[in-house]
Structure formats: structure tokens, C-alpha cells
């Protein structure tokens, strides 16, 4: 049986523990970091925390967090098209009342032949309600859409159509 000397145990617990709270609109992720050597500056702690890669954060460059109050529906439709051009897929995400908007965006893209559903995930998340002081649960949906085989041809045809309308308006 291995026994840790009490002096080592005490020295381990004498180092400070920092709690880092990474807030997103979907909730918060709490990371506890125990510093095993005294940092020479707060900057070293910050650099260390920034180096922590929280799971899933690296591939979210193609994620759109949809709100049903901030932007119009077709802003998100056009943004999703642009993301699919750049990344070949887009993840639409929403909470609560905005879920209907995400489903509508996905249906518009599918019905126009631009996207296919790859994955649909539903869950509930705890959101801290400051007025009540306790967390409330909200429904969450994430829809992963991929390009169809003829996505690029459809986008090129739409661009040609826009150009033809622009030329017609100028003459």
C-alpha cells in the first residue's frame, strides 16, 4: 500500500484552485484548475486556462445560434448557405421559442434542394434565471445539415439569375 506523506498532501492542497466559468448562451461550463506550482504572474494562469480546449469548441466554426427576435428568418437562411459553401455543412442551434425558426430554416434549405439532414439532436439545458435565483430548463435543438450533390449548381444558377435581374434593372 502506497502512502503519501502528509506534508505532500498538505502542500498540494495549499496551492490555490481557480474556477473558470466559460459562459455561452446555452449555459455555462465550469472548469476547476488546481495550480501545482506557484505561478509567477496572473498572466501565466490566464495563458494556461486559454490553452484548455473545451470539448466540442474546435469544430463549431460552422454553427449558427438562431434567435427568433434578433435577425429575420432569411438572414439565417442566407448565412446557412454561406456556411455550407465554406464548410460543406452547417449546424443550426436554438433554444426555446427559436426552435420553430430553426426547423423552418432547415425546411427551406431542404425544400430548395440545397441541404440534407445529417443529424437532429434535442435536449434540455439549465439556464440560470437571475430573477428567480434558480435554474430553469429550456428545450434545445441542434440540426446538422450537409450540402446536397447539386448544391453548387443550384447556387451558381441562383447567382446567374440575380445577375440577369441586375442587368435588366440597369437598362
mmCIF file with all atom_site columns, C-alpha atoms in Angstrom:
data_model
loop_
_atom_site.group_PDB
_atom_site.id
_atom_site.type_symbol
_atom_site.label_atom_id
_atom_site.label_alt_id
_atom_site.label_comp_id
_atom_site.label_asym_id
_atom_site.label_entity_id
_atom_site.label_seq_id
_atom_site.pdbx_PDB_ins_code
_atom_site.Cartn_x
_atom_site.Cartn_y
_atom_site.Cartn_z
_atom_site.occupancy
_atom_site.B_iso_or_equiv
_atom_site.pdbx_formal_charge
_atom_site.auth_seq_id
_atom_site.auth_comp_id
_atom_site.auth_asym_id
_atom_site.auth_atom_id
_atom_site.pdbx_PDB_model_num
ATOM 1   C CA . UNK A 1 1   ? 0.000   0.000  0.000   1.00 0.00 ? 1   UNK A CA 1
ATOM 2   C CA . UNK A 1 2   ? 1.423   3.322  -1.053  1.00 0.00 ? 2   UNK A CA 1
ATOM 3   C CA . UNK A 1 3   ? 1.085   6.138  1.434   1.00 0.00 ? 3   UNK A CA 1
ATOM 4   C CA . UNK A 1 4   ? 1.552   9.783  0.567   1.00 0.00 ? 4   UNK A CA 1
ATOM 5   C CA . UNK A 1 5   ? 3.400   11.723 3.249   1.00 0.00 ? 5   UNK A CA 1
ATOM 6   C CA . UNK A 1 6   ? 1.129   14.220 4.963   1.00 0.00 ? 6   UNK A CA 1
ATOM 7   C CA . UNK A 1 7   ? 3.477   17.089 4.084   1.00 0.00 ? 7   UNK A CA 1
ATOM 8   C CA . UNK A 1 8   ? 2.920   16.386 0.378   1.00 0.00 ? 8   UNK A CA 1
ATOM 9   C CA . UNK A 1 9   ? -0.817  16.173 0.821   1.00 0.00 ? 9   UNK A CA 1
ATOM 10  C CA . UNK A 1 10  ? -0.862  19.463 2.684   1.00 0.00 ? 10  UNK A CA 1
ATOM 11  C CA . UNK A 1 11  ? 1.335   21.191 0.133   1.00 0.00 ? 11  UNK A CA 1
ATOM 12  C CA . UNK A 1 12  ? -0.924  20.005 -2.691  1.00 0.00 ? 12  UNK A CA 1
ATOM 13  C CA . UNK A 1 13  ? -3.968  21.468 -1.008  1.00 0.00 ? 13  UNK A CA 1
ATOM 14  C CA . UNK A 1 14  ? -2.168  24.675 -0.119  1.00 0.00 ? 14  UNK A CA 1
ATOM 15  C CA . UNK A 1 15  ? -1.962  25.635 -3.785  1.00 0.00 ? 15  UNK A CA 1
ATOM 16  C CA . UNK A 1 16  ? -4.847  27.768 -4.985  1.00 0.00 ? 16  UNK A CA 1
ATOM 17  C CA . UNK A 1 17  ? -7.730  26.418 -7.007  1.00 0.00 ? 17  UNK A CA 1
ATOM 18  C CA . UNK A 1 18  ? -9.125  28.647 -9.707  1.00 0.00 ? 18  UNK A CA 1
ATOM 19  C CA . UNK A 1 19  ? -12.615 28.252 -11.059 1.00 0.00 ? 19  UNK A CA 1
ATOM 20  C CA . UNK A 1 20  ? -13.074 29.433 -14.592 1.00 0.00 ? 20  UNK A CA 1
ATOM 21  C CA . UNK A 1 21  ? -16.569 29.976 -15.874 1.00 0.00 ? 21  UNK A CA 1
ATOM 22  C CA . UNK A 1 22  ? -16.998 29.917 -19.635 1.00 0.00 ? 22  UNK A CA 1
ATOM 23  C CA . UNK A 1 23  ? -20.464 31.295 -20.385 1.00 0.00 ? 23  UNK A CA 1
ATOM 24  C CA . UNK A 1 24  ? -22.323 30.683 -23.614 1.00 0.00 ? 24  UNK A CA 1
ATOM 25  C CA . UNK A 1 25  ? -25.933 31.434 -24.392 1.00 0.00 ? 25  UNK A CA 1
ATOM 26  C CA . UNK A 1 26  ? -26.597 27.720 -23.953 1.00 0.00 ? 26  UNK A CA 1
ATOM 27  C CA . UNK A 1 27  ? -25.410 27.713 -20.358 1.00 0.00 ? 27  UNK A CA 1
ATOM 28  C CA . UNK A 1 28  ? -22.090 27.665 -18.622 1.00 0.00 ? 28  UNK A CA 1
ATOM 29  C CA . UNK A 1 29  ? -19.168 25.303 -18.460 1.00 0.00 ? 29  UNK A CA 1
ATOM 30  C CA . UNK A 1 30  ? -17.224 25.324 -15.225 1.00 0.00 ? 30  UNK A CA 1
ATOM 31  C CA . UNK A 1 31  ? -13.617 24.196 -15.229 1.00 0.00 ? 31  UNK A CA 1
ATOM 32  C CA . UNK A 1 32  ? -11.663 23.786 -11.999 1.00 0.00 ? 32  UNK A CA 1
ATOM 33  C CA . UNK A 1 33  ? -7.925  24.177 -12.282 1.00 0.00 ? 33  UNK A CA 1
ATOM 34  C CA . UNK A 1 34  ? -5.509  23.367 -9.476  1.00 0.00 ? 34  UNK A CA 1
ATOM 35  C CA . UNK A 1 35  ? -2.170  25.077 -9.836  1.00 0.00 ? 35  UNK A CA 1
ATOM 36  C CA . UNK A 1 36  ? 0.584   22.665 -8.808  1.00 0.00 ? 36  UNK A CA 1
ATOM 37  C CA . UNK A 1 37  ? 3.346   25.241 -8.895  1.00 0.00 ? 37  UNK A CA 1
ATOM 38  C CA . UNK A 1 38  ? 3.033   28.837 -7.842  1.00 0.00 ? 38  UNK A CA 1
ATOM 39  C CA . UNK A 1 39  ? 2.680   30.912 -10.994 1.00 0.00 ? 39  UNK A CA 1
ATOM 40  C CA . UNK A 1 40  ? 4.901   33.948 -11.256 1.00 0.00 ? 40  UNK A CA 1
ATOM 41  C CA . UNK A 1 41  ? 2.046   36.042 -12.584 1.00 0.00 ? 41  UNK A CA 1
ATOM 42  C CA . UNK A 1 42  ? -1.673  36.035 -13.171 1.00 0.00 ? 42  UNK A CA 1
ATOM 43  C CA . UNK A 1 43  ? -0.829  36.100 -16.877 1.00 0.00 ? 43  UNK A CA 1
ATOM 44  C CA . UNK A 1 44  ? 0.575   32.554 -16.648 1.00 0.00 ? 44  UNK A CA 1
ATOM 45  C CA . UNK A 1 45  ? -2.707  31.382 -15.154 1.00 0.00 ? 45  UNK A CA 1
ATOM 46  C CA . UNK A 1 46  ? -4.673  33.099 -17.918 1.00 0.00 ? 46  UNK A CA 1
ATOM 47  C CA . UNK A 1 47  ? -2.444  31.581 -20.605 1.00 0.00 ? 47  UNK A CA 1
ATOM 48  C CA . UNK A 1 48  ? -2.902  28.135 -19.086 1.00 0.00 ? 48  UNK A CA 1
ATOM 49  C CA . UNK A 1 49  ? -6.661  28.488 -18.950 1.00 0.00 ? 49  UNK A CA 1
ATOM 50  C CA . UNK A 1 50  ? -6.836  29.743 -22.528 1.00 0.00 ? 50  UNK A CA 1
ATOM 51  C CA . UNK A 1 51  ? -4.869  26.672 -23.601 1.00 0.00 ? 51  UNK A CA 1
ATOM 52  C CA . UNK A 1 52  ? -7.593  24.387 -22.261 1.00 0.00 ? 52  UNK A CA 1
ATOM 53  C CA . UNK A 1 53  ? -9.629  23.157 -25.194 1.00 0.00 ? 53  UNK A CA 1
ATOM 54  C CA . UNK A 1 54  ? -13.153 22.502 -24.046 1.00 0.00 ? 54  UNK A CA 1
ATOM 55  C CA . UNK A 1 55  ? -14.701 19.529 -25.815 1.00 0.00 ? 55  UNK A CA 1
ATOM 56  C CA . UNK A 1 56  ? -16.533 20.425 -28.979 1.00 0.00 ? 56  UNK A CA 1
ATOM 57  C CA . UNK A 1 57  ? -15.392 24.030 -29.227 1.00 0.00 ? 57  UNK A CA 1
ATOM 58  C CA . UNK A 1 58  ? -12.916 23.428 -32.023 1.00 0.00 ? 58  UNK A CA 1
ATOM 59  C CA . UNK A 1 59  ? -15.419 22.320 -34.688 1.00 0.00 ? 59  UNK A CA 1
ATOM 60  C CA . UNK A 1 60  ? -18.086 24.955 -34.074 1.00 0.00 ? 60  UNK A CA 1
ATOM 61  C CA . UNK A 1 61  ? -16.932 27.369 -36.775 1.00 0.00 ? 61  UNK A CA 1
ATOM 62  C CA . UNK A 1 62  ? -19.936 26.305 -38.817 1.00 0.00 ? 62  UNK A CA 1
ATOM 63  C CA . UNK A 1 63  ? -22.533 26.700 -36.032 1.00 0.00 ? 63  UNK A CA 1
ATOM 64  C CA . UNK A 1 64  ? -25.357 29.226 -36.220 1.00 0.00 ? 64  UNK A CA 1
ATOM 65  C CA . UNK A 1 65  ? -27.138 30.029 -32.972 1.00 0.00 ? 65  UNK A CA 1
ATOM 66  C CA . UNK A 1 66  ? -30.570 31.163 -34.089 1.00 0.00 ? 66  UNK A CA 1
ATOM 67  C CA . UNK A 1 67  ? -32.720 33.710 -32.292 1.00 0.00 ? 67  UNK A CA 1
ATOM 68  C CA . UNK A 1 68  ? -36.295 34.400 -33.311 1.00 0.00 ? 68  UNK A CA 1
ATOM 69  C CA . UNK A 1 69  ? -36.065 38.044 -32.198 1.00 0.00 ? 69  UNK A CA 1
ATOM 70  C CA . UNK A 1 70  ? -32.631 39.331 -33.273 1.00 0.00 ? 70  UNK A CA 1
ATOM 71  C CA . UNK A 1 71  ? -32.483 38.734 -37.033 1.00 0.00 ? 71  UNK A CA 1
ATOM 72  C CA . UNK A 1 72  ? -35.025 37.993 -39.776 1.00 0.00 ? 72  UNK A CA 1
ATOM 73  C CA . UNK A 1 73  ? -35.550 34.431 -40.987 1.00 0.00 ? 73  UNK A CA 1
ATOM 74  C CA . UNK A 1 74  ? -33.822 34.853 -44.348 1.00 0.00 ? 74  UNK A CA 1
ATOM 75  C CA . UNK A 1 75  ? -30.716 36.315 -42.725 1.00 0.00 ? 75  UNK A CA 1
ATOM 76  C CA . UNK A 1 76  ? -30.199 32.870 -41.173 1.00 0.00 ? 76  UNK A CA 1
ATOM 77  C CA . UNK A 1 77  ? -31.128 31.056 -44.407 1.00 0.00 ? 77  UNK A CA 1
ATOM 78  C CA . UNK A 1 78  ? -28.513 33.024 -46.376 1.00 0.00 ? 78  UNK A CA 1
ATOM 79  C CA . UNK A 1 79  ? -25.933 32.631 -43.610 1.00 0.00 ? 79  UNK A CA 1
ATOM 80  C CA . UNK A 1 80  ? -26.512 28.862 -43.601 1.00 0.00 ? 80  UNK A CA 1
ATOM 81  C CA . UNK A 1 81  ? -25.966 28.785 -47.387 1.00 0.00 ? 81  UNK A CA 1
ATOM 82  C CA . UNK A 1 82  ? -22.680 30.658 -46.981 1.00 0.00 ? 82  UNK A CA 1
ATOM 83  C CA . UNK A 1 83  ? -21.536 28.317 -44.200 1.00 0.00 ? 83  UNK A CA 1
ATOM 84  C CA . UNK A 1 84  ? -22.369 25.285 -46.352 1.00 0.00 ? 84  UNK A CA 1
ATOM 85  C CA . UNK A 1 85  ? -20.311 26.757 -49.205 1.00 0.00 ? 85  UNK A CA 1
ATOM 86  C CA . UNK A 1 86  ? -17.345 27.213 -46.861 1.00 0.00 ? 86  UNK A CA 1
ATOM 87  C CA . UNK A 1 87  ? -17.565 24.118 -44.639 1.00 0.00 ? 87  UNK A CA 1
ATOM 88  C CA . UNK A 1 88  ? -19.820 21.680 -46.601 1.00 0.00 ? 88  UNK A CA 1
ATOM 89  C CA . UNK A 1 89  ? -22.151 21.515 -43.589 1.00 0.00 ? 89  UNK A CA 1
ATOM 90  C CA . UNK A 1 90  ? -23.806 23.801 -41.068 1.00 0.00 ? 90  UNK A CA 1
ATOM 91  C CA . UNK A 1 91  ? -25.154 23.235 -37.567 1.00 0.00 ? 91  UNK A CA 1
ATOM 92  C CA . UNK A 1 92  ? -28.281 25.188 -36.657 1.00 0.00 ? 92  UNK A CA 1
ATOM 93  C CA . UNK A 1 93  ? -28.892 25.534 -32.939 1.00 0.00 ? 93  UNK A CA 1
ATOM 94  C CA . UNK A 1 94  ? -31.685 27.159 -30.918 1.00 0.00 ? 94  UNK A CA 1
ATOM 95  C CA . UNK A 1 95  ? -33.315 27.313 -27.512 1.00 0.00 ? 95  UNK A CA 1
ATOM 96  C CA . UNK A 1 96  ? -36.971 27.554 -26.535 1.00 0.00 ? 96  UNK A CA 1
ATOM 97  C CA . UNK A 1 97  ? -39.195 29.586 -28.829 1.00 0.00 ? 97  UNK A CA 1
ATOM 98  C CA . UNK A 1 98  ? -36.479 29.826 -31.511 1.00 0.00 ? 98  UNK A CA 1
ATOM 99  C CA . UNK A 1 99  ? -36.734 26.073 -32.187 1.00 0.00 ? 99  UNK A CA 1
ATOM 100 C CA . UNK A 1 100 ? -39.570 26.670 -34.666 1.00 0.00 ? 100 UNK A CA 1
ATOM 101 C CA . UNK A 1 101 ? -37.357 29.138 -36.539 1.00 0.00 ? 101 UNK A CA 1
ATOM 102 C CA . UNK A 1 102 ? -34.522 26.583 -36.825 1.00 0.00 ? 102 UNK A CA 1
ATOM 103 C CA . UNK A 1 103 ? -36.911 23.940 -38.146 1.00 0.00 ? 103 UNK A CA 1
ATOM 104 C CA . UNK A 1 104 ? -38.264 26.438 -40.693 1.00 0.00 ? 104 UNK A CA 1
ATOM 105 C CA . UNK A 1 105 ? -34.736 27.340 -41.857 1.00 0.00 ? 105 UNK A CA 1
ATOM 106 C CA . UNK A 1 106 ? -33.869 23.664 -42.268 1.00 0.00 ? 106 UNK A CA 1
ATOM 107 C CA . UNK A 1 107 ? -37.079 23.001 -44.208 1.00 0.00 ? 107 UNK A CA 1
ATOM 108 C CA . UNK A 1 108 ? -36.471 25.953 -46.554 1.00 0.00 ? 108 UNK A CA 1
ATOM 109 C CA . UNK A 1 109 ? -32.968 24.700 -47.341 1.00 0.00 ? 109 UNK A CA 1
ATOM 110 C CA . UNK A 1 110 ? -34.199 21.114 -47.823 1.00 0.00 ? 110 UNK A CA 1
ATOM 111 C CA . UNK A 1 111 ? -37.191 22.069 -49.987 1.00 0.00 ? 111 UNK A CA 1
ATOM 112 C CA . UNK A 1 112 ? -34.946 24.177 -52.240 1.00 0.00 ? 112 UNK A CA 1
ATOM 113 C CA . UNK A 1 113 ? -32.712 21.136 -52.752 1.00 0.00 ? 113 UNK A CA 1
ATOM 114 C CA . UNK A 1 114 ? -29.712 22.738 -51.036 1.00 0.00 ? 114 UNK A CA 1
ATOM 115 C CA . UNK A 1 115 ? -29.388 20.643 -47.883 1.00 0.00 ? 115 UNK A CA 1
ATOM 116 C CA . UNK A 1 116 ? -29.894 17.186 -46.434 1.00 0.00 ? 116 UNK A CA 1
ATOM 117 C CA . UNK A 1 117 ? -30.337 16.388 -42.756 1.00 0.00 ? 117 UNK A CA 1
ATOM 118 C CA . UNK A 1 118 ? -27.366 14.618 -41.241 1.00 0.00 ? 118 UNK A CA 1
ATOM 119 C CA . UNK A 1 119 ? -28.309 14.709 -37.579 1.00 0.00 ? 119 UNK A CA 1
ATOM 120 C CA . UNK A 1 120 ? -31.012 16.121 -35.312 1.00 0.00 ? 120 UNK A CA 1
ATOM 121 C CA . UNK A 1 121 ? -30.368 16.344 -31.580 1.00 0.00 ? 121 UNK A CA 1
ATOM 122 C CA . UNK A 1 122 ? -32.750 17.535 -28.893 1.00 0.00 ? 122 UNK A CA 1
ATOM 123 C CA . UNK A 1 123 ? -32.004 18.155 -25.244 1.00 0.00 ? 123 UNK A CA 1
ATOM 124 C CA . UNK A 1 124 ? -32.827 20.361 -22.307 1.00 0.00 ? 124 UNK A CA 1
ATOM 125 C CA . UNK A 1 125 ? -30.388 22.815 -20.791 1.00 0.00 ? 125 UNK A CA 1
ATOM 126 C CA . UNK A 1 126 ? -30.387 24.583 -17.451 1.00 0.00 ? 126 UNK A CA 1
ATOM 127 C CA . UNK A 1 127 ? -30.372 28.347 -17.828 1.00 0.00 ? 127 UNK A CA 1
ATOM 128 C CA . UNK A 1 128 ? -29.766 30.463 -14.752 1.00 0.00 ? 128 UNK A CA 1
ATOM 129 C CA . UNK A 1 129 ? -32.720 32.770 -14.169 1.00 0.00 ? 129 UNK A CA 1
ATOM 130 C CA . UNK A 1 130 ? -31.483 35.807 -12.239 1.00 0.00 ? 130 UNK A CA 1
ATOM 131 C CA . UNK A 1 131 ? -34.980 36.939 -11.275 1.00 0.00 ? 131 UNK A CA 1
ATOM 132 C CA . UNK A 1 132 ? -35.906 33.604 -9.670  1.00 0.00 ? 132 UNK A CA 1
ATOM 133 C CA . UNK A 1 133 ? -32.457 32.668 -8.444  1.00 0.00 ? 133 UNK A CA 1
ATOM 134 C CA . UNK A 1 134 ? -32.763 29.080 -9.618  1.00 0.00 ? 134 UNK A CA 1
ATOM 135 C CA . UNK A 1 135 ? -32.088 27.454 -12.973 1.00 0.00 ? 135 UNK A CA 1
ATOM 136 C CA . UNK A 1 136 ? -34.908 26.892 -15.442 1.00 0.00 ? 136 UNK A CA 1
ATOM 137 C CA . UNK A 1 137 ? -34.932 24.208 -18.117 1.00 0.00 ? 137 UNK A CA 1
ATOM 138 C CA . UNK A 1 138 ? -35.189 25.135 -21.771 1.00 0.00 ? 138 UNK A CA 1
ATOM 139 C CA . UNK A 1 139 ? -35.574 22.887 -24.764 1.00 0.00 ? 139 UNK A CA 1
ATOM 140 C CA . UNK A 1 140 ? -32.655 22.892 -27.195 1.00 0.00 ? 140 UNK A CA 1
ATOM 141 C CA . UNK A 1 141 ? -32.389 21.618 -30.759 1.00 0.00 ? 141 UNK A CA 1
ATOM 142 C CA . UNK A 1 142 ? -29.334 21.153 -32.958 1.00 0.00 ? 142 UNK A CA 1
ATOM 143 C CA . UNK A 1 143 ? -29.773 20.282 -36.630 1.00 0.00 ? 143 UNK A CA 1
ATOM 144 C CA . UNK A 1 144 ? -26.737 19.344 -38.707 1.00 0.00 ? 144 UNK A CA 1
ATOM 145 C CA . UNK A 1 145 ? -27.279 19.944 -42.422 1.00 0.00 ? 145 UNK A CA 1
ATOM 146 C CA . UNK A 1 146 ? -24.981 18.917 -45.245 1.00 0.00 ? 146 UNK A CA 1
ATOM 147 C CA . UNK A 1 147 ? -24.741 20.020 -48.862 1.00 0.00 ? 147 UNK A CA 1
ATOM 148 C CA . UNK A 1 148 ? -26.664 18.117 -51.497 1.00 0.00 ? 148 UNK A CA 1
ATOM 149 C CA . UNK A 1 149 ? -24.783 16.808 -54.531 1.00 0.00 ? 149 UNK A CA 1
ATOM 150 C CA . UNK A 1 150 ? -26.174 19.588 -56.727 1.00 0.00 ? 150 UNK A CA 1
ATOM 151 C CA . UNK A 1 151 ? -25.724 22.390 -54.141 1.00 0.00 ? 151 UNK A CA 1
ATOM 152 C CA . UNK A 1 152 ? -23.022 24.172 -56.146 1.00 0.00 ? 152 UNK A CA 1
ATOM 153 C CA . UNK A 1 153 ? -25.036 24.057 -59.394 1.00 0.00 ? 153 UNK A CA 1
ATOM 154 C CA . UNK A 1 154 ? -28.138 25.433 -57.658 1.00 0.00 ? 154 UNK A CA 1
ATOM 155 C CA . UNK A 1 155 ? -26.134 28.252 -56.056 1.00 0.00 ? 155 UNK A CA 1
ATOM 156 C CA . UNK A 1 156 ? -24.500 29.099 -59.413 1.00 0.00 ? 156 UNK A CA 1
ATOM 157 C CA . UNK A 1 157 ? -27.909 29.175 -61.117 1.00 0.00 ? 157 UNK A CA 1
ATOM 158 C CA . UNK A 1 158 ? -29.274 31.486 -58.401 1.00 0.00 ? 158 UNK A CA 1
ATOM 159 C CA . UNK A 1 159 ? -26.261 33.801 -58.828 1.00 0.00 ? 159 UNK A CA 1
ATOM 160 C CA . UNK A 1 160 ? -26.784 33.926 -62.623 1.00 0.00 ? 160 UNK A CA 1
ATOM 161 C CA . UNK A 1 161 ? -30.462 34.723 -62.078 1.00 0.00 ? 161 UNK A CA 1
ATOM 162 C CA . UNK A 1 162 ? -29.548 37.584 -59.715 1.00 0.00 ? 162 UNK A CA 1
ATOM 163 C CA . UNK A 1 163 ? -27.030 38.933 -62.234 1.00 0.00 ? 163 UNK A CA 1
ATOM 164 C CA . UNK A 1 164 ? -29.639 38.831 -65.018 1.00 0.00 ? 164 UNK A CA 1
ATOM 165 C CA . UNK A 1 165 ? -32.109 40.772 -62.845 1.00 0.00 ? 165 UNK A CA 1
ATOM 166 C CA . UNK A 1 166 ? -29.405 43.351 -62.007 1.00 0.00 ? 166 UNK A CA 1
ATOM 167 C CA . UNK A 1 167 ? -28.585 43.869 -65.717 1.00 0.00 ? 167 UNK A CA 1
ATOM 168 C CA . UNK A 1 168 ? -32.294 44.184 -66.516 1.00 0.00 ? 168 UNK A CA 1
ATOM 169 C CA . UNK A 1 169 ? -32.782 46.815 -63.795 1.00 0.00 ? 169 UNK A CA 1
ATOM 170 C CA . UNK A 1 170 ? -29.823 48.877 -65.051 1.00 0.00 ? 170 UNK A CA 1
ATOM 171 C CA . UNK A 1 171 ? -31.177 49.091 -68.617 1.00 0.00 ? 171 UNK A CA 1
#
